[in-house]
Short mmCIF file of the C-alpha atoms (twelve columns), coordinates in Angstrom:
data_MODEL
# 
_entry.id   MODEL 
# 
loop_
_atom_site.group_PDB 
_atom_site.id 
_atom_site.type_symbol 
_atom_site.label_atom_id 
_atom_site.label_alt_id 
_atom_site.label_comp_id 
_atom_site.label_asym_id 
_atom_site.label_seq_id 
_atom_site.Cartn_x 
_atom_site.Cartn_y 
_atom_site.Cartn_z 
_atom_site.pdbx_PDB_model_num 
ATOM 1   C CA . MET A 1   19.285 45.240  -7.600  1 
ATOM 2   C CA . ARG A 2   17.351 42.019  -6.470  1 
ATOM 3   C CA . LYS A 3   14.831 42.620  -8.949  1 
ATOM 4   C CA . LYS A 4   17.486 42.736  -11.615 1 
ATOM 5   C CA . LYS A 5   18.926 39.445  -10.466 1 
ATOM 6   C CA . VAL A 6   15.483 37.797  -10.894 1 
ATOM 7   C CA . HIS A 7   15.019 39.031  -14.147 1 
ATOM 8   C CA . VAL A 8   18.632 37.643  -15.115 1 
ATOM 9   C CA . LEU A 9   17.877 34.327  -13.674 1 
ATOM 10  C CA . PHE A 10  14.477 34.363  -15.741 1 
ATOM 11  C CA . PHE A 11  16.183 34.885  -18.879 1 
ATOM 12  C CA . LEU A 12  18.817 32.323  -18.202 1 
ATOM 13  C CA . ALA A 13  16.057 29.927  -17.441 1 
ATOM 14  C CA . ILE A 14  14.450 30.826  -20.651 1 
ATOM 15  C CA . GLY A 15  17.784 30.270  -22.553 1 
ATOM 16  C CA . MET A 16  18.410 26.881  -21.021 1 
ATOM 17  C CA . VAL A 17  14.834 25.814  -22.266 1 
ATOM 18  C CA . LEU A 18  15.460 27.013  -25.863 1 
ATOM 19  C CA . VAL A 19  18.985 25.264  -25.753 1 
ATOM 20  C CA . LEU A 20  17.390 21.909  -24.629 1 
ATOM 21  C CA . SER A 21  14.447 22.269  -27.080 1 
ATOM 22  C CA . ALA A 22  17.075 22.723  -29.934 1 
ATOM 23  C CA . CYS A 23  18.743 19.675  -28.991 1 
ATOM 24  C CA . GLY A 24  15.399 18.004  -29.663 1 
ATOM 25  C CA . GLY A 25  13.951 14.532  -28.827 1 
ATOM 26  C CA . GLY A 26  12.748 12.809  -26.142 1 
ATOM 27  C CA . SER A 27  14.617 10.980  -23.189 1 
ATOM 28  C CA . LYS A 28  15.647 7.783   -25.222 1 
ATOM 29  C CA . ASN A 29  18.666 7.686   -27.587 1 
ATOM 30  C CA . ILE A 30  17.762 5.363   -30.601 1 
ATOM 31  C CA . ALA A 31  20.244 4.518   -33.319 1 
ATOM 32  C CA . ILE A 32  18.093 4.548   -36.571 1 
ATOM 33  C CA . GLY A 33  20.789 4.102   -39.170 1 
ATOM 34  C CA . PRO A 34  22.791 6.474   -41.442 1 
ATOM 35  C CA . ALA A 35  20.912 9.213   -43.016 1 
ATOM 36  C CA . ALA A 36  19.712 8.352   -46.765 1 
ATOM 37  C CA . SER A 37  19.802 4.348   -45.704 1 
ATOM 38  C CA . GLU A 38  17.018 1.943   -45.872 1 
ATOM 39  C CA . THR A 39  17.659 1.324   -42.144 1 
ATOM 40  C CA . ASN A 40  17.054 4.690   -41.611 1 
ATOM 41  C CA . ASN A 41  13.639 4.556   -43.523 1 
ATOM 42  C CA . VAL A 42  12.255 1.448   -41.974 1 
ATOM 43  C CA . ALA A 43  13.429 2.647   -38.451 1 
ATOM 44  C CA . LYS A 44  11.204 5.668   -38.731 1 
ATOM 45  C CA . LEU A 45  8.411  3.334   -39.978 1 
ATOM 46  C CA . ILE A 46  8.806  0.951   -37.070 1 
ATOM 47  C CA . LEU A 47  8.768  3.900   -34.661 1 
ATOM 48  C CA . GLN A 48  5.853  5.303   -36.315 1 
ATOM 49  C CA . ALA A 49  3.979  2.124   -35.870 1 
ATOM 50  C CA . TYR A 50  4.340  2.645   -32.038 1 
ATOM 51  C CA . GLY A 51  3.371  6.315   -32.117 1 
ATOM 52  C CA . LEU A 52  6.855  7.693   -32.148 1 
ATOM 53  C CA . GLU A 53  7.447  10.720  -34.266 1 
ATOM 54  C CA . ASP A 54  10.573 12.993  -34.659 1 
ATOM 55  C CA . GLY A 55  10.981 14.822  -31.439 1 
ATOM 56  C CA . ASP A 56  9.654  11.829  -29.257 1 
ATOM 57  C CA . TYR A 57  13.326 10.606  -29.126 1 
ATOM 58  C CA . LYS A 58  16.969 11.425  -29.834 1 
ATOM 59  C CA . ALA A 59  17.970 9.976   -33.002 1 
ATOM 60  C CA . TYR A 60  21.384 8.862   -33.716 1 
ATOM 61  C CA . GLN A 61  22.099 8.248   -37.620 1 
ATOM 62  C CA . GLU A 62  24.785 5.505   -37.053 1 
ATOM 63  C CA . GLY A 63  25.851 2.482   -38.927 1 
ATOM 64  C CA . PHE A 64  25.032 -0.582  -36.786 1 
ATOM 65  C CA . GLY A 65  28.892 -0.998  -35.958 1 
ATOM 66  C CA . ASP A 66  29.119 2.172   -34.467 1 
ATOM 67  C CA . ALA A 67  25.502 1.800   -32.908 1 
ATOM 68  C CA . ALA A 68  26.421 -1.336  -31.282 1 
ATOM 69  C CA . ASP A 69  29.404 0.360   -29.681 1 
ATOM 70  C CA . GLY A 70  26.998 2.894   -28.252 1 
ATOM 71  C CA . VAL A 71  24.541 0.435   -27.000 1 
ATOM 72  C CA . GLN A 72  27.639 -1.242  -25.002 1 
ATOM 73  C CA . ASP A 73  28.802 2.163   -23.864 1 
ATOM 74  C CA . GLY A 74  25.512 3.175   -22.564 1 
ATOM 75  C CA . ASN A 75  25.194 6.135   -25.008 1 
ATOM 76  C CA . ILE A 76  22.604 4.602   -27.074 1 
ATOM 77  C CA . ASP A 77  19.529 2.854   -25.459 1 
ATOM 78  C CA . VAL A 78  18.315 1.017   -28.639 1 
ATOM 79  C CA . SER A 79  19.642 0.225   -32.110 1 
ATOM 80  C CA . ILE A 80  17.606 -0.570  -35.026 1 
ATOM 81  C CA . GLY A 81  19.528 -2.655  -37.721 1 
ATOM 82  C CA . ILE A 82  18.857 -4.508  -40.885 1 
ATOM 83  C CA . LEU A 83  21.130 -7.551  -40.623 1 
ATOM 84  C CA . GLY A 84  21.516 -11.229 -41.518 1 
ATOM 85  C CA . LEU A 85  20.861 -14.189 -39.231 1 
ATOM 86  C CA . PRO A 86  22.890 -14.498 -36.926 1 
ATOM 87  C CA . ALA A 87  24.548 -11.212 -36.932 1 
ATOM 88  C CA . ALA A 88  28.104 -11.139 -36.126 1 
ATOM 89  C CA . SER A 89  27.902 -7.747  -34.577 1 
ATOM 90  C CA . ILE A 90  25.107 -8.696  -32.303 1 
ATOM 91  C CA . GLU A 91  26.783 -11.796 -31.070 1 
ATOM 92  C CA . SER A 92  30.012 -9.481  -30.493 1 
ATOM 93  C CA . LEU A 93  27.874 -6.979  -28.648 1 
ATOM 94  C CA . GLN A 94  26.635 -10.023 -26.568 1 
ATOM 95  C CA . ALA A 95  29.999 -11.162 -25.727 1 
ATOM 96  C CA . SER A 96  31.025 -7.661  -24.868 1 
ATOM 97  C CA . ALA A 97  28.096 -6.462  -22.880 1 
ATOM 98  C CA . GLY A 98  26.819 -9.768  -21.488 1 
ATOM 99  C CA . ASP A 99  23.177 -8.470  -21.273 1 
ATOM 100 C CA . VAL A 100 21.842 -7.885  -24.624 1 
ATOM 101 C CA . LYS A 101 17.981 -7.828  -25.070 1 
ATOM 102 C CA . MET A 102 16.271 -8.328  -28.705 1 
ATOM 103 C CA . LEU A 103 12.884 -6.344  -28.803 1 
ATOM 104 C CA . GLY A 104 10.294 -8.030  -31.036 1 
ATOM 105 C CA . LEU A 105 7.423  -6.225  -32.873 1 
ATOM 106 C CA . SER A 106 3.694  -6.398  -32.003 1 
ATOM 107 C CA . ASP A 107 1.140  -7.803  -34.193 1 
ATOM 108 C CA . LYS A 108 -0.275 -4.231  -34.533 1 
ATOM 109 C CA . ALA A 109 3.243  -2.759  -35.480 1 
ATOM 110 C CA . ILE A 110 3.749  -5.642  -38.033 1 
ATOM 111 C CA . GLU A 111 0.459  -5.067  -39.694 1 
ATOM 112 C CA . HIS A 112 1.131  -1.322  -39.965 1 
ATOM 113 C CA . ILE A 113 4.725  -2.179  -41.521 1 
ATOM 114 C CA . GLU A 114 3.353  -4.548  -44.025 1 
ATOM 115 C CA . LYS A 115 0.563  -2.231  -45.055 1 
ATOM 116 C CA . ASN A 116 3.142  0.725   -45.605 1 
ATOM 117 C CA . SER A 117 6.112  -1.441  -46.936 1 
ATOM 118 C CA . GLY A 118 7.218  -4.469  -48.771 1 
ATOM 119 C CA . TYR A 119 8.536  -6.028  -45.552 1 
ATOM 120 C CA . ARG A 120 6.806  -9.176  -44.109 1 
ATOM 121 C CA . ARG A 121 6.485  -10.942 -40.845 1 
ATOM 122 C CA . LEU A 122 9.361  -13.196 -39.718 1 
ATOM 123 C CA . THR A 123 9.949  -15.167 -36.617 1 
ATOM 124 C CA . ILE A 124 13.573 -15.229 -35.294 1 
ATOM 125 C CA . PRO A 125 13.930 -18.786 -33.662 1 
ATOM 126 C CA . LYS A 126 15.158 -18.425 -30.162 1 
ATOM 127 C CA . GLU A 127 18.002 -20.993 -30.983 1 
ATOM 128 C CA . THR A 128 19.483 -18.052 -33.289 1 
ATOM 129 C CA . TYR A 129 21.286 -16.306 -30.499 1 
ATOM 130 C CA . ASP A 130 22.396 -17.982 -27.159 1 
ATOM 131 C CA . PHE A 131 20.866 -14.867 -25.133 1 
ATOM 132 C CA . LEU A 132 17.317 -15.582 -26.551 1 
ATOM 133 C CA . THR A 133 14.721 -16.940 -24.234 1 
ATOM 134 C CA . GLU A 134 11.752 -16.781 -26.914 1 
ATOM 135 C CA . ASP A 135 11.201 -16.750 -30.546 1 
ATOM 136 C CA . ILE A 136 11.115 -12.940 -31.602 1 
ATOM 137 C CA . GLU A 137 8.668  -11.432 -33.959 1 
ATOM 138 C CA . THR A 138 9.726  -9.061  -36.592 1 
ATOM 139 C CA . VAL A 139 9.887  -8.403  -40.324 1 
ATOM 140 C CA . THR A 140 12.176 -9.143  -43.239 1 
ATOM 141 C CA . ALA A 141 13.043 -8.090  -46.704 1 
ATOM 142 C CA . TYR A 142 15.784 -9.381  -49.153 1 
ATOM 143 C CA . ALA A 143 19.278 -8.212  -49.948 1 
ATOM 144 C CA . ILE A 144 19.779 -8.162  -53.501 1 
ATOM 145 C CA . LEU A 145 22.768 -6.997  -56.027 1 
ATOM 146 C CA . MET A 146 21.898 -4.461  -58.573 1 
ATOM 147 C CA . GLY A 147 24.157 -3.470  -61.596 1 
ATOM 148 C CA . SER A 148 24.566 -0.465  -63.734 1 
ATOM 149 C CA . THR A 149 23.040 -1.096  -67.107 1 
ATOM 150 C CA . ASP A 150 25.675 1.508   -68.312 1 
ATOM 151 C CA . THR A 151 28.849 -0.636  -67.245 1 
ATOM 152 C CA . ILE A 152 27.822 -4.051  -66.769 1 
ATOM 153 C CA . ASP A 153 27.585 -5.685  -70.189 1 
ATOM 154 C CA . GLU A 154 25.527 -8.678  -71.008 1 
ATOM 155 C CA . GLU A 155 28.470 -11.089 -70.668 1 
ATOM 156 C CA . LEU A 156 29.746 -9.536  -67.405 1 
ATOM 157 C CA . GLY A 157 26.324 -9.882  -65.857 1 
ATOM 158 C CA . TYR A 158 26.254 -13.573 -66.728 1 
ATOM 159 C CA . GLU A 159 29.717 -13.896 -65.164 1 
ATOM 160 C CA . ILE A 160 28.514 -12.080 -61.959 1 
ATOM 161 C CA . ALA A 161 25.385 -13.935 -61.517 1 
ATOM 162 C CA . LYS A 162 27.026 -17.233 -62.186 1 
ATOM 163 C CA . SER A 163 30.023 -16.678 -59.696 1 
ATOM 164 C CA . MET A 164 27.471 -15.617 -56.862 1 
ATOM 165 C CA . ILE A 165 25.904 -19.128 -57.351 1 
ATOM 166 C CA . GLU A 166 28.649 -21.339 -58.272 1 
ATOM 167 C CA . ASN A 167 31.441 -19.829 -55.937 1 
ATOM 168 C CA . ALA A 168 29.459 -19.156 -52.962 1 
ATOM 169 C CA . SER A 169 30.801 -22.132 -51.176 1 
ATOM 170 C CA . GLU A 170 34.279 -20.368 -51.125 1 
ATOM 171 C CA . ASN A 171 32.501 -17.238 -49.346 1 
ATOM 172 C CA . THR A 172 33.280 -17.735 -45.689 1 
ATOM 173 C CA . HIS A 173 30.699 -15.188 -44.533 1 
ATOM 174 C CA . ALA A 174 27.673 -16.788 -42.971 1 
ATOM 175 C CA . GLN A 175 25.105 -15.112 -45.217 1 
ATOM 176 C CA . ALA A 176 26.784 -16.608 -48.364 1 
ATOM 177 C CA . GLN A 177 25.188 -19.764 -47.755 1 
ATOM 178 C CA . GLN A 178 21.860 -18.048 -48.900 1 
ATOM 179 C CA . MET A 179 23.142 -17.386 -52.347 1 
ATOM 180 C CA . THR A 180 21.793 -20.720 -53.829 1 
ATOM 181 C CA . LEU A 181 19.930 -21.296 -57.207 1 
ATOM 182 C CA . GLU A 182 16.951 -22.065 -55.208 1 
ATOM 183 C CA . ASN A 183 17.013 -18.434 -53.551 1 
ATOM 184 C CA . ALA A 184 18.351 -16.689 -56.751 1 
ATOM 185 C CA . LEU A 185 15.091 -14.678 -57.843 1 
ATOM 186 C CA . ARG A 186 14.031 -13.714 -54.177 1 
ATOM 187 C CA . GLY A 187 13.481 -9.980  -54.120 1 
ATOM 188 C CA . ALA A 188 13.363 -9.684  -58.014 1 
ATOM 189 C CA . GLU A 189 9.644  -9.189  -58.202 1 
ATOM 190 C CA . GLY A 190 8.825  -5.942  -59.933 1 
ATOM 191 C CA . LEU A 191 12.168 -5.209  -60.890 1 
ATOM 192 C CA . LEU A 192 14.047 -5.011  -64.235 1 
ATOM 193 C CA . ILE A 193 16.597 -7.921  -64.606 1 
ATOM 194 C CA . HIS A 194 19.909 -7.698  -66.107 1 
ATOM 195 C CA . PRO A 195 19.922 -9.755  -69.357 1 
ATOM 196 C CA . GLY A 196 22.988 -11.489 -68.543 1 
ATOM 197 C CA . ALA A 197 21.696 -12.714 -65.199 1 
ATOM 198 C CA . LYS A 198 18.396 -13.761 -66.795 1 
ATOM 199 C CA . ARG A 199 20.376 -16.029 -69.205 1 
ATOM 200 C CA . TYR A 200 22.562 -17.516 -66.763 1 
ATOM 201 C CA . TYR A 201 19.327 -18.354 -64.542 1 
ATOM 202 C CA . GLU A 202 17.291 -19.757 -67.518 1 
ATOM 203 C CA . GLU A 203 20.237 -21.926 -68.419 1 
ATOM 204 C CA . GLN A 204 20.082 -23.411 -64.898 1 
ATOM 205 C CA . GLY A 205 16.219 -24.177 -65.648 1 
ATOM 206 C CA . LEU A 206 14.616 -21.335 -63.563 1 
ATOM 207 C CA . THR A 207 11.725 -19.498 -64.957 1 
ATOM 208 C CA . VAL A 208 12.293 -15.464 -65.073 1 
ATOM 209 C CA . GLU A 209 9.252  -13.484 -65.788 1 
ATOM 210 C CA . ASN A 210 10.848 -9.982  -65.160 1 
ATOM 211 C CA . GLU A 211 11.072 -7.369  -67.695 1 
ATOM 212 C CA . VAL A 212 14.448 -7.196  -69.153 1 
ATOM 213 C CA . ALA A 213 16.684 -4.129  -68.684 1 
ATOM 214 C CA . GLU A 214 17.996 -2.421  -71.672 1 
ATOM 215 C CA . LEU A 215 21.706 -2.127  -71.832 1 
ATOM 216 C CA . THR A 216 23.909 0.693   -72.834 1 
ATOM 217 C CA . ALA A 217 27.058 -1.231  -71.541 1 
ATOM 218 C CA . ASP A 218 29.237 -2.388  -74.547 1 
ATOM 219 C CA . ALA A 219 31.672 -5.245  -73.887 1 
ATOM 220 C CA . THR A 220 34.118 -4.089  -76.376 1 
ATOM 221 C CA . LYS A 221 34.423 -1.100  -74.198 1 
ATOM 222 C CA . ARG A 222 34.418 -2.708  -70.983 1 
ATOM 223 C CA . LYS A 223 36.403 -1.082  -68.294 1 
ATOM 224 C CA . LYS A 224 38.750 -2.823  -65.854 1 
ATOM 225 C CA . GLU A 225 38.169 -1.321  -62.623 1 
ATOM 226 C CA . PHE A 226 34.534 -1.377  -60.872 1 
ATOM 227 C CA . ILE A 227 33.211 -0.090  -57.690 1 
ATOM 228 C CA . LEU A 228 30.799 -2.237  -55.477 1 
ATOM 229 C CA . GLY A 229 28.767 -0.246  -53.054 1 
ATOM 230 C CA . THR A 230 28.090 -2.059  -49.656 1 
ATOM 231 C CA . GLY A 231 27.072 -0.732  -46.233 1 
ATOM 232 C CA . SER A 232 28.814 0.231   -42.814 1 
ATOM 233 C CA . GLN A 233 31.798 -1.876  -41.706 1 
ATOM 234 C CA . GLY A 234 29.847 -3.048  -38.647 1 
ATOM 235 C CA . GLY A 235 27.018 -4.543  -40.916 1 
ATOM 236 C CA . THR A 236 26.840 -7.409  -43.000 1 
ATOM 237 C CA . TYR A 237 27.127 -5.641  -46.405 1 
ATOM 238 C CA . TYR A 238 30.578 -4.637  -46.081 1 
ATOM 239 C CA . PRO A 239 32.346 -7.838  -44.999 1 
ATOM 240 C CA . LEU A 240 30.035 -10.013 -47.151 1 
ATOM 241 C CA . GLY A 241 30.539 -7.675  -50.226 1 
ATOM 242 C CA . GLY A 242 34.252 -7.660  -49.827 1 
ATOM 243 C CA . GLU A 243 34.293 -11.391 -50.024 1 
ATOM 244 C CA . MET A 244 32.015 -11.515 -53.124 1 
ATOM 245 C CA . ALA A 245 34.254 -8.941  -54.911 1 
ATOM 246 C CA . ASN A 246 37.338 -10.990 -53.936 1 
ATOM 247 C CA . LEU A 247 35.588 -14.096 -55.636 1 
ATOM 248 C CA . TRP A 248 34.676 -11.979 -58.787 1 
ATOM 249 C CA . ASN A 249 38.326 -10.799 -59.238 1 
ATOM 250 C CA . LYS A 250 39.464 -14.301 -58.866 1 
ATOM 251 C CA . TYR A 251 37.079 -15.934 -61.400 1 
ATOM 252 C CA . ILE A 252 36.105 -13.303 -63.809 1 
ATOM 253 C CA . ASP A 253 39.102 -12.334 -66.310 1 
ATOM 254 C CA . GLY A 254 39.860 -8.711  -66.529 1 
ATOM 255 C CA . MET A 255 37.552 -7.637  -63.753 1 
ATOM 256 C CA . ASN A 256 38.804 -5.973  -60.572 1 
ATOM 257 C CA . VAL A 257 36.199 -4.899  -58.025 1 
ATOM 258 C CA . THR A 258 36.672 -2.535  -55.248 1 
ATOM 259 C CA . ASN A 259 34.106 -2.919  -52.419 1 
ATOM 260 C CA . THR A 260 33.347 0.658   -50.774 1 
ATOM 261 C CA . GLU A 261 31.899 1.674   -47.439 1 
ATOM 262 C CA . THR A 262 28.609 3.427   -48.009 1 
ATOM 263 C CA . GLY A 263 25.141 4.304   -46.320 1 
ATOM 264 C CA . ALA A 264 23.870 1.150   -47.850 1 
ATOM 265 C CA . SER A 265 20.743 0.938   -50.233 1 
ATOM 266 C CA . VAL A 266 19.616 4.272   -50.980 1 
ATOM 267 C CA . GLU A 267 23.174 5.582   -51.284 1 
ATOM 268 C CA . ASN A 268 24.093 2.691   -53.592 1 
ATOM 269 C CA . LEU A 269 21.015 3.013   -55.902 1 
ATOM 270 C CA . SER A 270 21.657 6.761   -56.195 1 
ATOM 271 C CA . SER A 271 25.388 6.191   -56.883 1 
ATOM 272 C CA . ILE A 272 24.485 4.010   -59.683 1 
ATOM 273 C CA . ARG A 273 22.183 6.350   -61.132 1 
ATOM 274 C CA . ASP A 274 24.574 9.259   -60.997 1 
ATOM 275 C CA . GLY A 275 27.536 7.046   -62.578 1 
ATOM 276 C CA . HIS A 276 29.627 6.780   -59.636 1 
ATOM 277 C CA . MET A 277 29.047 3.263   -58.907 1 
ATOM 278 C CA . ASP A 278 28.885 -0.057  -60.992 1 
ATOM 279 C CA . LEU A 279 27.404 -2.615  -58.464 1 
ATOM 280 C CA . GLY A 280 25.424 -1.844  -55.225 1 
ATOM 281 C CA . MET A 281 23.989 -4.139  -52.675 1 
ATOM 282 C CA . SER A 282 20.396 -3.095  -51.604 1 
ATOM 283 C CA . VAL A 283 17.119 -4.163  -49.806 1 
ATOM 284 C CA . HIS A 284 14.852 -5.034  -52.541 1 
ATOM 285 C CA . VAL A 285 12.301 -2.531  -51.073 1 
ATOM 286 C CA . PRO A 286 14.340 0.721   -51.960 1 
ATOM 287 C CA . ALA A 287 15.253 -0.919  -55.226 1 
ATOM 288 C CA . LEU A 288 11.495 -1.102  -56.131 1 
ATOM 289 C CA . GLN A 289 11.076 2.654   -54.956 1 
ATOM 290 C CA . ALA A 290 14.037 3.576   -56.880 1 
ATOM 291 C CA . LEU A 291 12.807 2.176   -60.223 1 
ATOM 292 C CA . ASN A 292 9.209  3.766   -59.685 1 
ATOM 293 C CA . GLY A 293 10.609 7.146   -58.324 1 
ATOM 294 C CA . GLU A 294 8.930  6.721   -55.034 1 
ATOM 295 C CA . ALA A 295 9.879  7.681   -51.475 1 
ATOM 296 C CA . GLU A 296 13.443 9.013   -51.338 1 
ATOM 297 C CA . PHE A 297 13.653 8.732   -55.199 1 
ATOM 298 C CA . GLU A 298 10.626 10.656  -55.861 1 
ATOM 299 C CA . GLY A 299 11.405 12.876  -58.951 1 
ATOM 300 C CA . HIS A 300 14.894 11.048  -59.258 1 
ATOM 301 C CA . GLU A 301 14.058 7.358   -60.127 1 
ATOM 302 C CA . VAL A 302 16.893 5.030   -61.068 1 
ATOM 303 C CA . LYS A 303 16.332 3.654   -64.485 1 
ATOM 304 C CA . ASN A 304 20.027 2.303   -65.039 1 
ATOM 305 C CA . ALA A 305 19.972 -0.373  -62.546 1 
ATOM 306 C CA . ALA A 306 18.999 -3.985  -62.875 1 
ATOM 307 C CA . PHE A 307 18.565 -6.844  -60.737 1 
ATOM 308 C CA . ILE A 308 21.474 -9.449  -60.748 1 
ATOM 309 C CA . GLY A 309 20.711 -11.678 -57.978 1 
ATOM 310 C CA . HIS A 310 19.614 -12.411 -54.442 1 
ATOM 311 C CA . ILE A 311 22.045 -12.276 -51.589 1 
ATOM 312 C CA . TYR A 312 20.268 -13.093 -48.227 1 
ATOM 313 C CA . PRO A 313 17.212 -12.257 -46.280 1 
ATOM 314 C CA . GLU A 314 17.358 -8.891  -44.527 1 
ATOM 315 C CA . VAL A 315 16.040 -9.218  -41.100 1 
ATOM 316 C CA . ILE A 316 15.053 -6.289  -38.936 1 
ATOM 317 C CA . GLN A 317 16.783 -6.788  -35.654 1 
ATOM 318 C CA . ILE A 318 16.277 -4.256  -32.687 1 
ATOM 319 C CA . VAL A 319 18.571 -4.538  -29.595 1 
ATOM 320 C CA . THR A 320 18.992 -2.951  -26.244 1 
ATOM 321 C CA . ARG A 321 20.440 -4.064  -22.846 1 
ATOM 322 C CA . GLU A 322 18.629 -5.577  -19.853 1 
ATOM 323 C CA . LYS A 323 20.072 -2.516  -17.719 1 
ATOM 324 C CA . THR A 324 18.035 -0.014  -19.854 1 
ATOM 325 C CA . LYS A 325 14.907 -1.594  -18.576 1 
ATOM 326 C CA . ILE A 326 13.173 -1.370  -21.810 1 
ATOM 327 C CA . LYS A 327 10.883 -4.362  -22.563 1 
ATOM 328 C CA . SER A 328 9.460  -3.266  -25.758 1 
ATOM 329 C CA . LEU A 329 9.525  -0.178  -28.122 1 
ATOM 330 C CA . GLY A 330 6.133  0.703   -26.575 1 
ATOM 331 C CA . ASP A 331 8.175  1.793   -23.396 1 
ATOM 332 C CA . LEU A 332 9.882  4.534   -25.487 1 
ATOM 333 C CA . LYS A 333 6.531  6.524   -25.612 1 
# 
């Protein structure tokens, strides 16, 4: 009888090990962004720079808003986001939690990221957030607007680009101040440009060297309802995109744009390709990958999306709480 009990306990123990293994991951919970999002892609690249692979941590595929709630509740140890500066969601987290800590990237990690992506070094000044005591080294890309060449005709592309620049002062979101003529072509390098946007920028005195996209969109057959893909409600894209859409609806005759919550860049570009979306906000890095059929878009390139304009710099911001005792991503190994 005793021997039988020992066998039962042994198999129960083995079963528990198998269940724990199936749950996967190391001891730290890290929010890496929604599946099929640029946040998810770059988060994995960042973690790889520190020698962290799948299974070394428990990945939470949350948008930054939900992830911030998880950080506040203590269910998530570290959250990685691509956000504008300053990010309202981080300020809100600090207001609620009171002990937010931002993690910087090491020189070695930044070198790895720059070598393997289009992201480049950026210093977040300590004055950006009240809780920072020193500058933070990180990386950045650019948020841009892409439009479908199948539904955004030349004149409409012209009006959208014009509105982004000339009506930006009416947009109350903090990142709207980045939509200036001086910044208009940031993130456009290597992308096809919408002919309407090109015409507007050249009229304003800018030199546009991009290859011009070919349009199948016809102004005489223009539809009235358009979809703008943004991101998660807790991030920057959704509220900023909502205000952009409202201004287009106000100033462009006969146009009605509805902004929708999505997984951001990759989903938006894929939706434009598949004819389910007319406009999409994206980091410029996946937009290049989409055009060239690389990374997430290998074998599924996006040839019907064109650059319309720069929106704001996209900054990688990594947050935890002081109570986690995590001082750097290197502590997660």
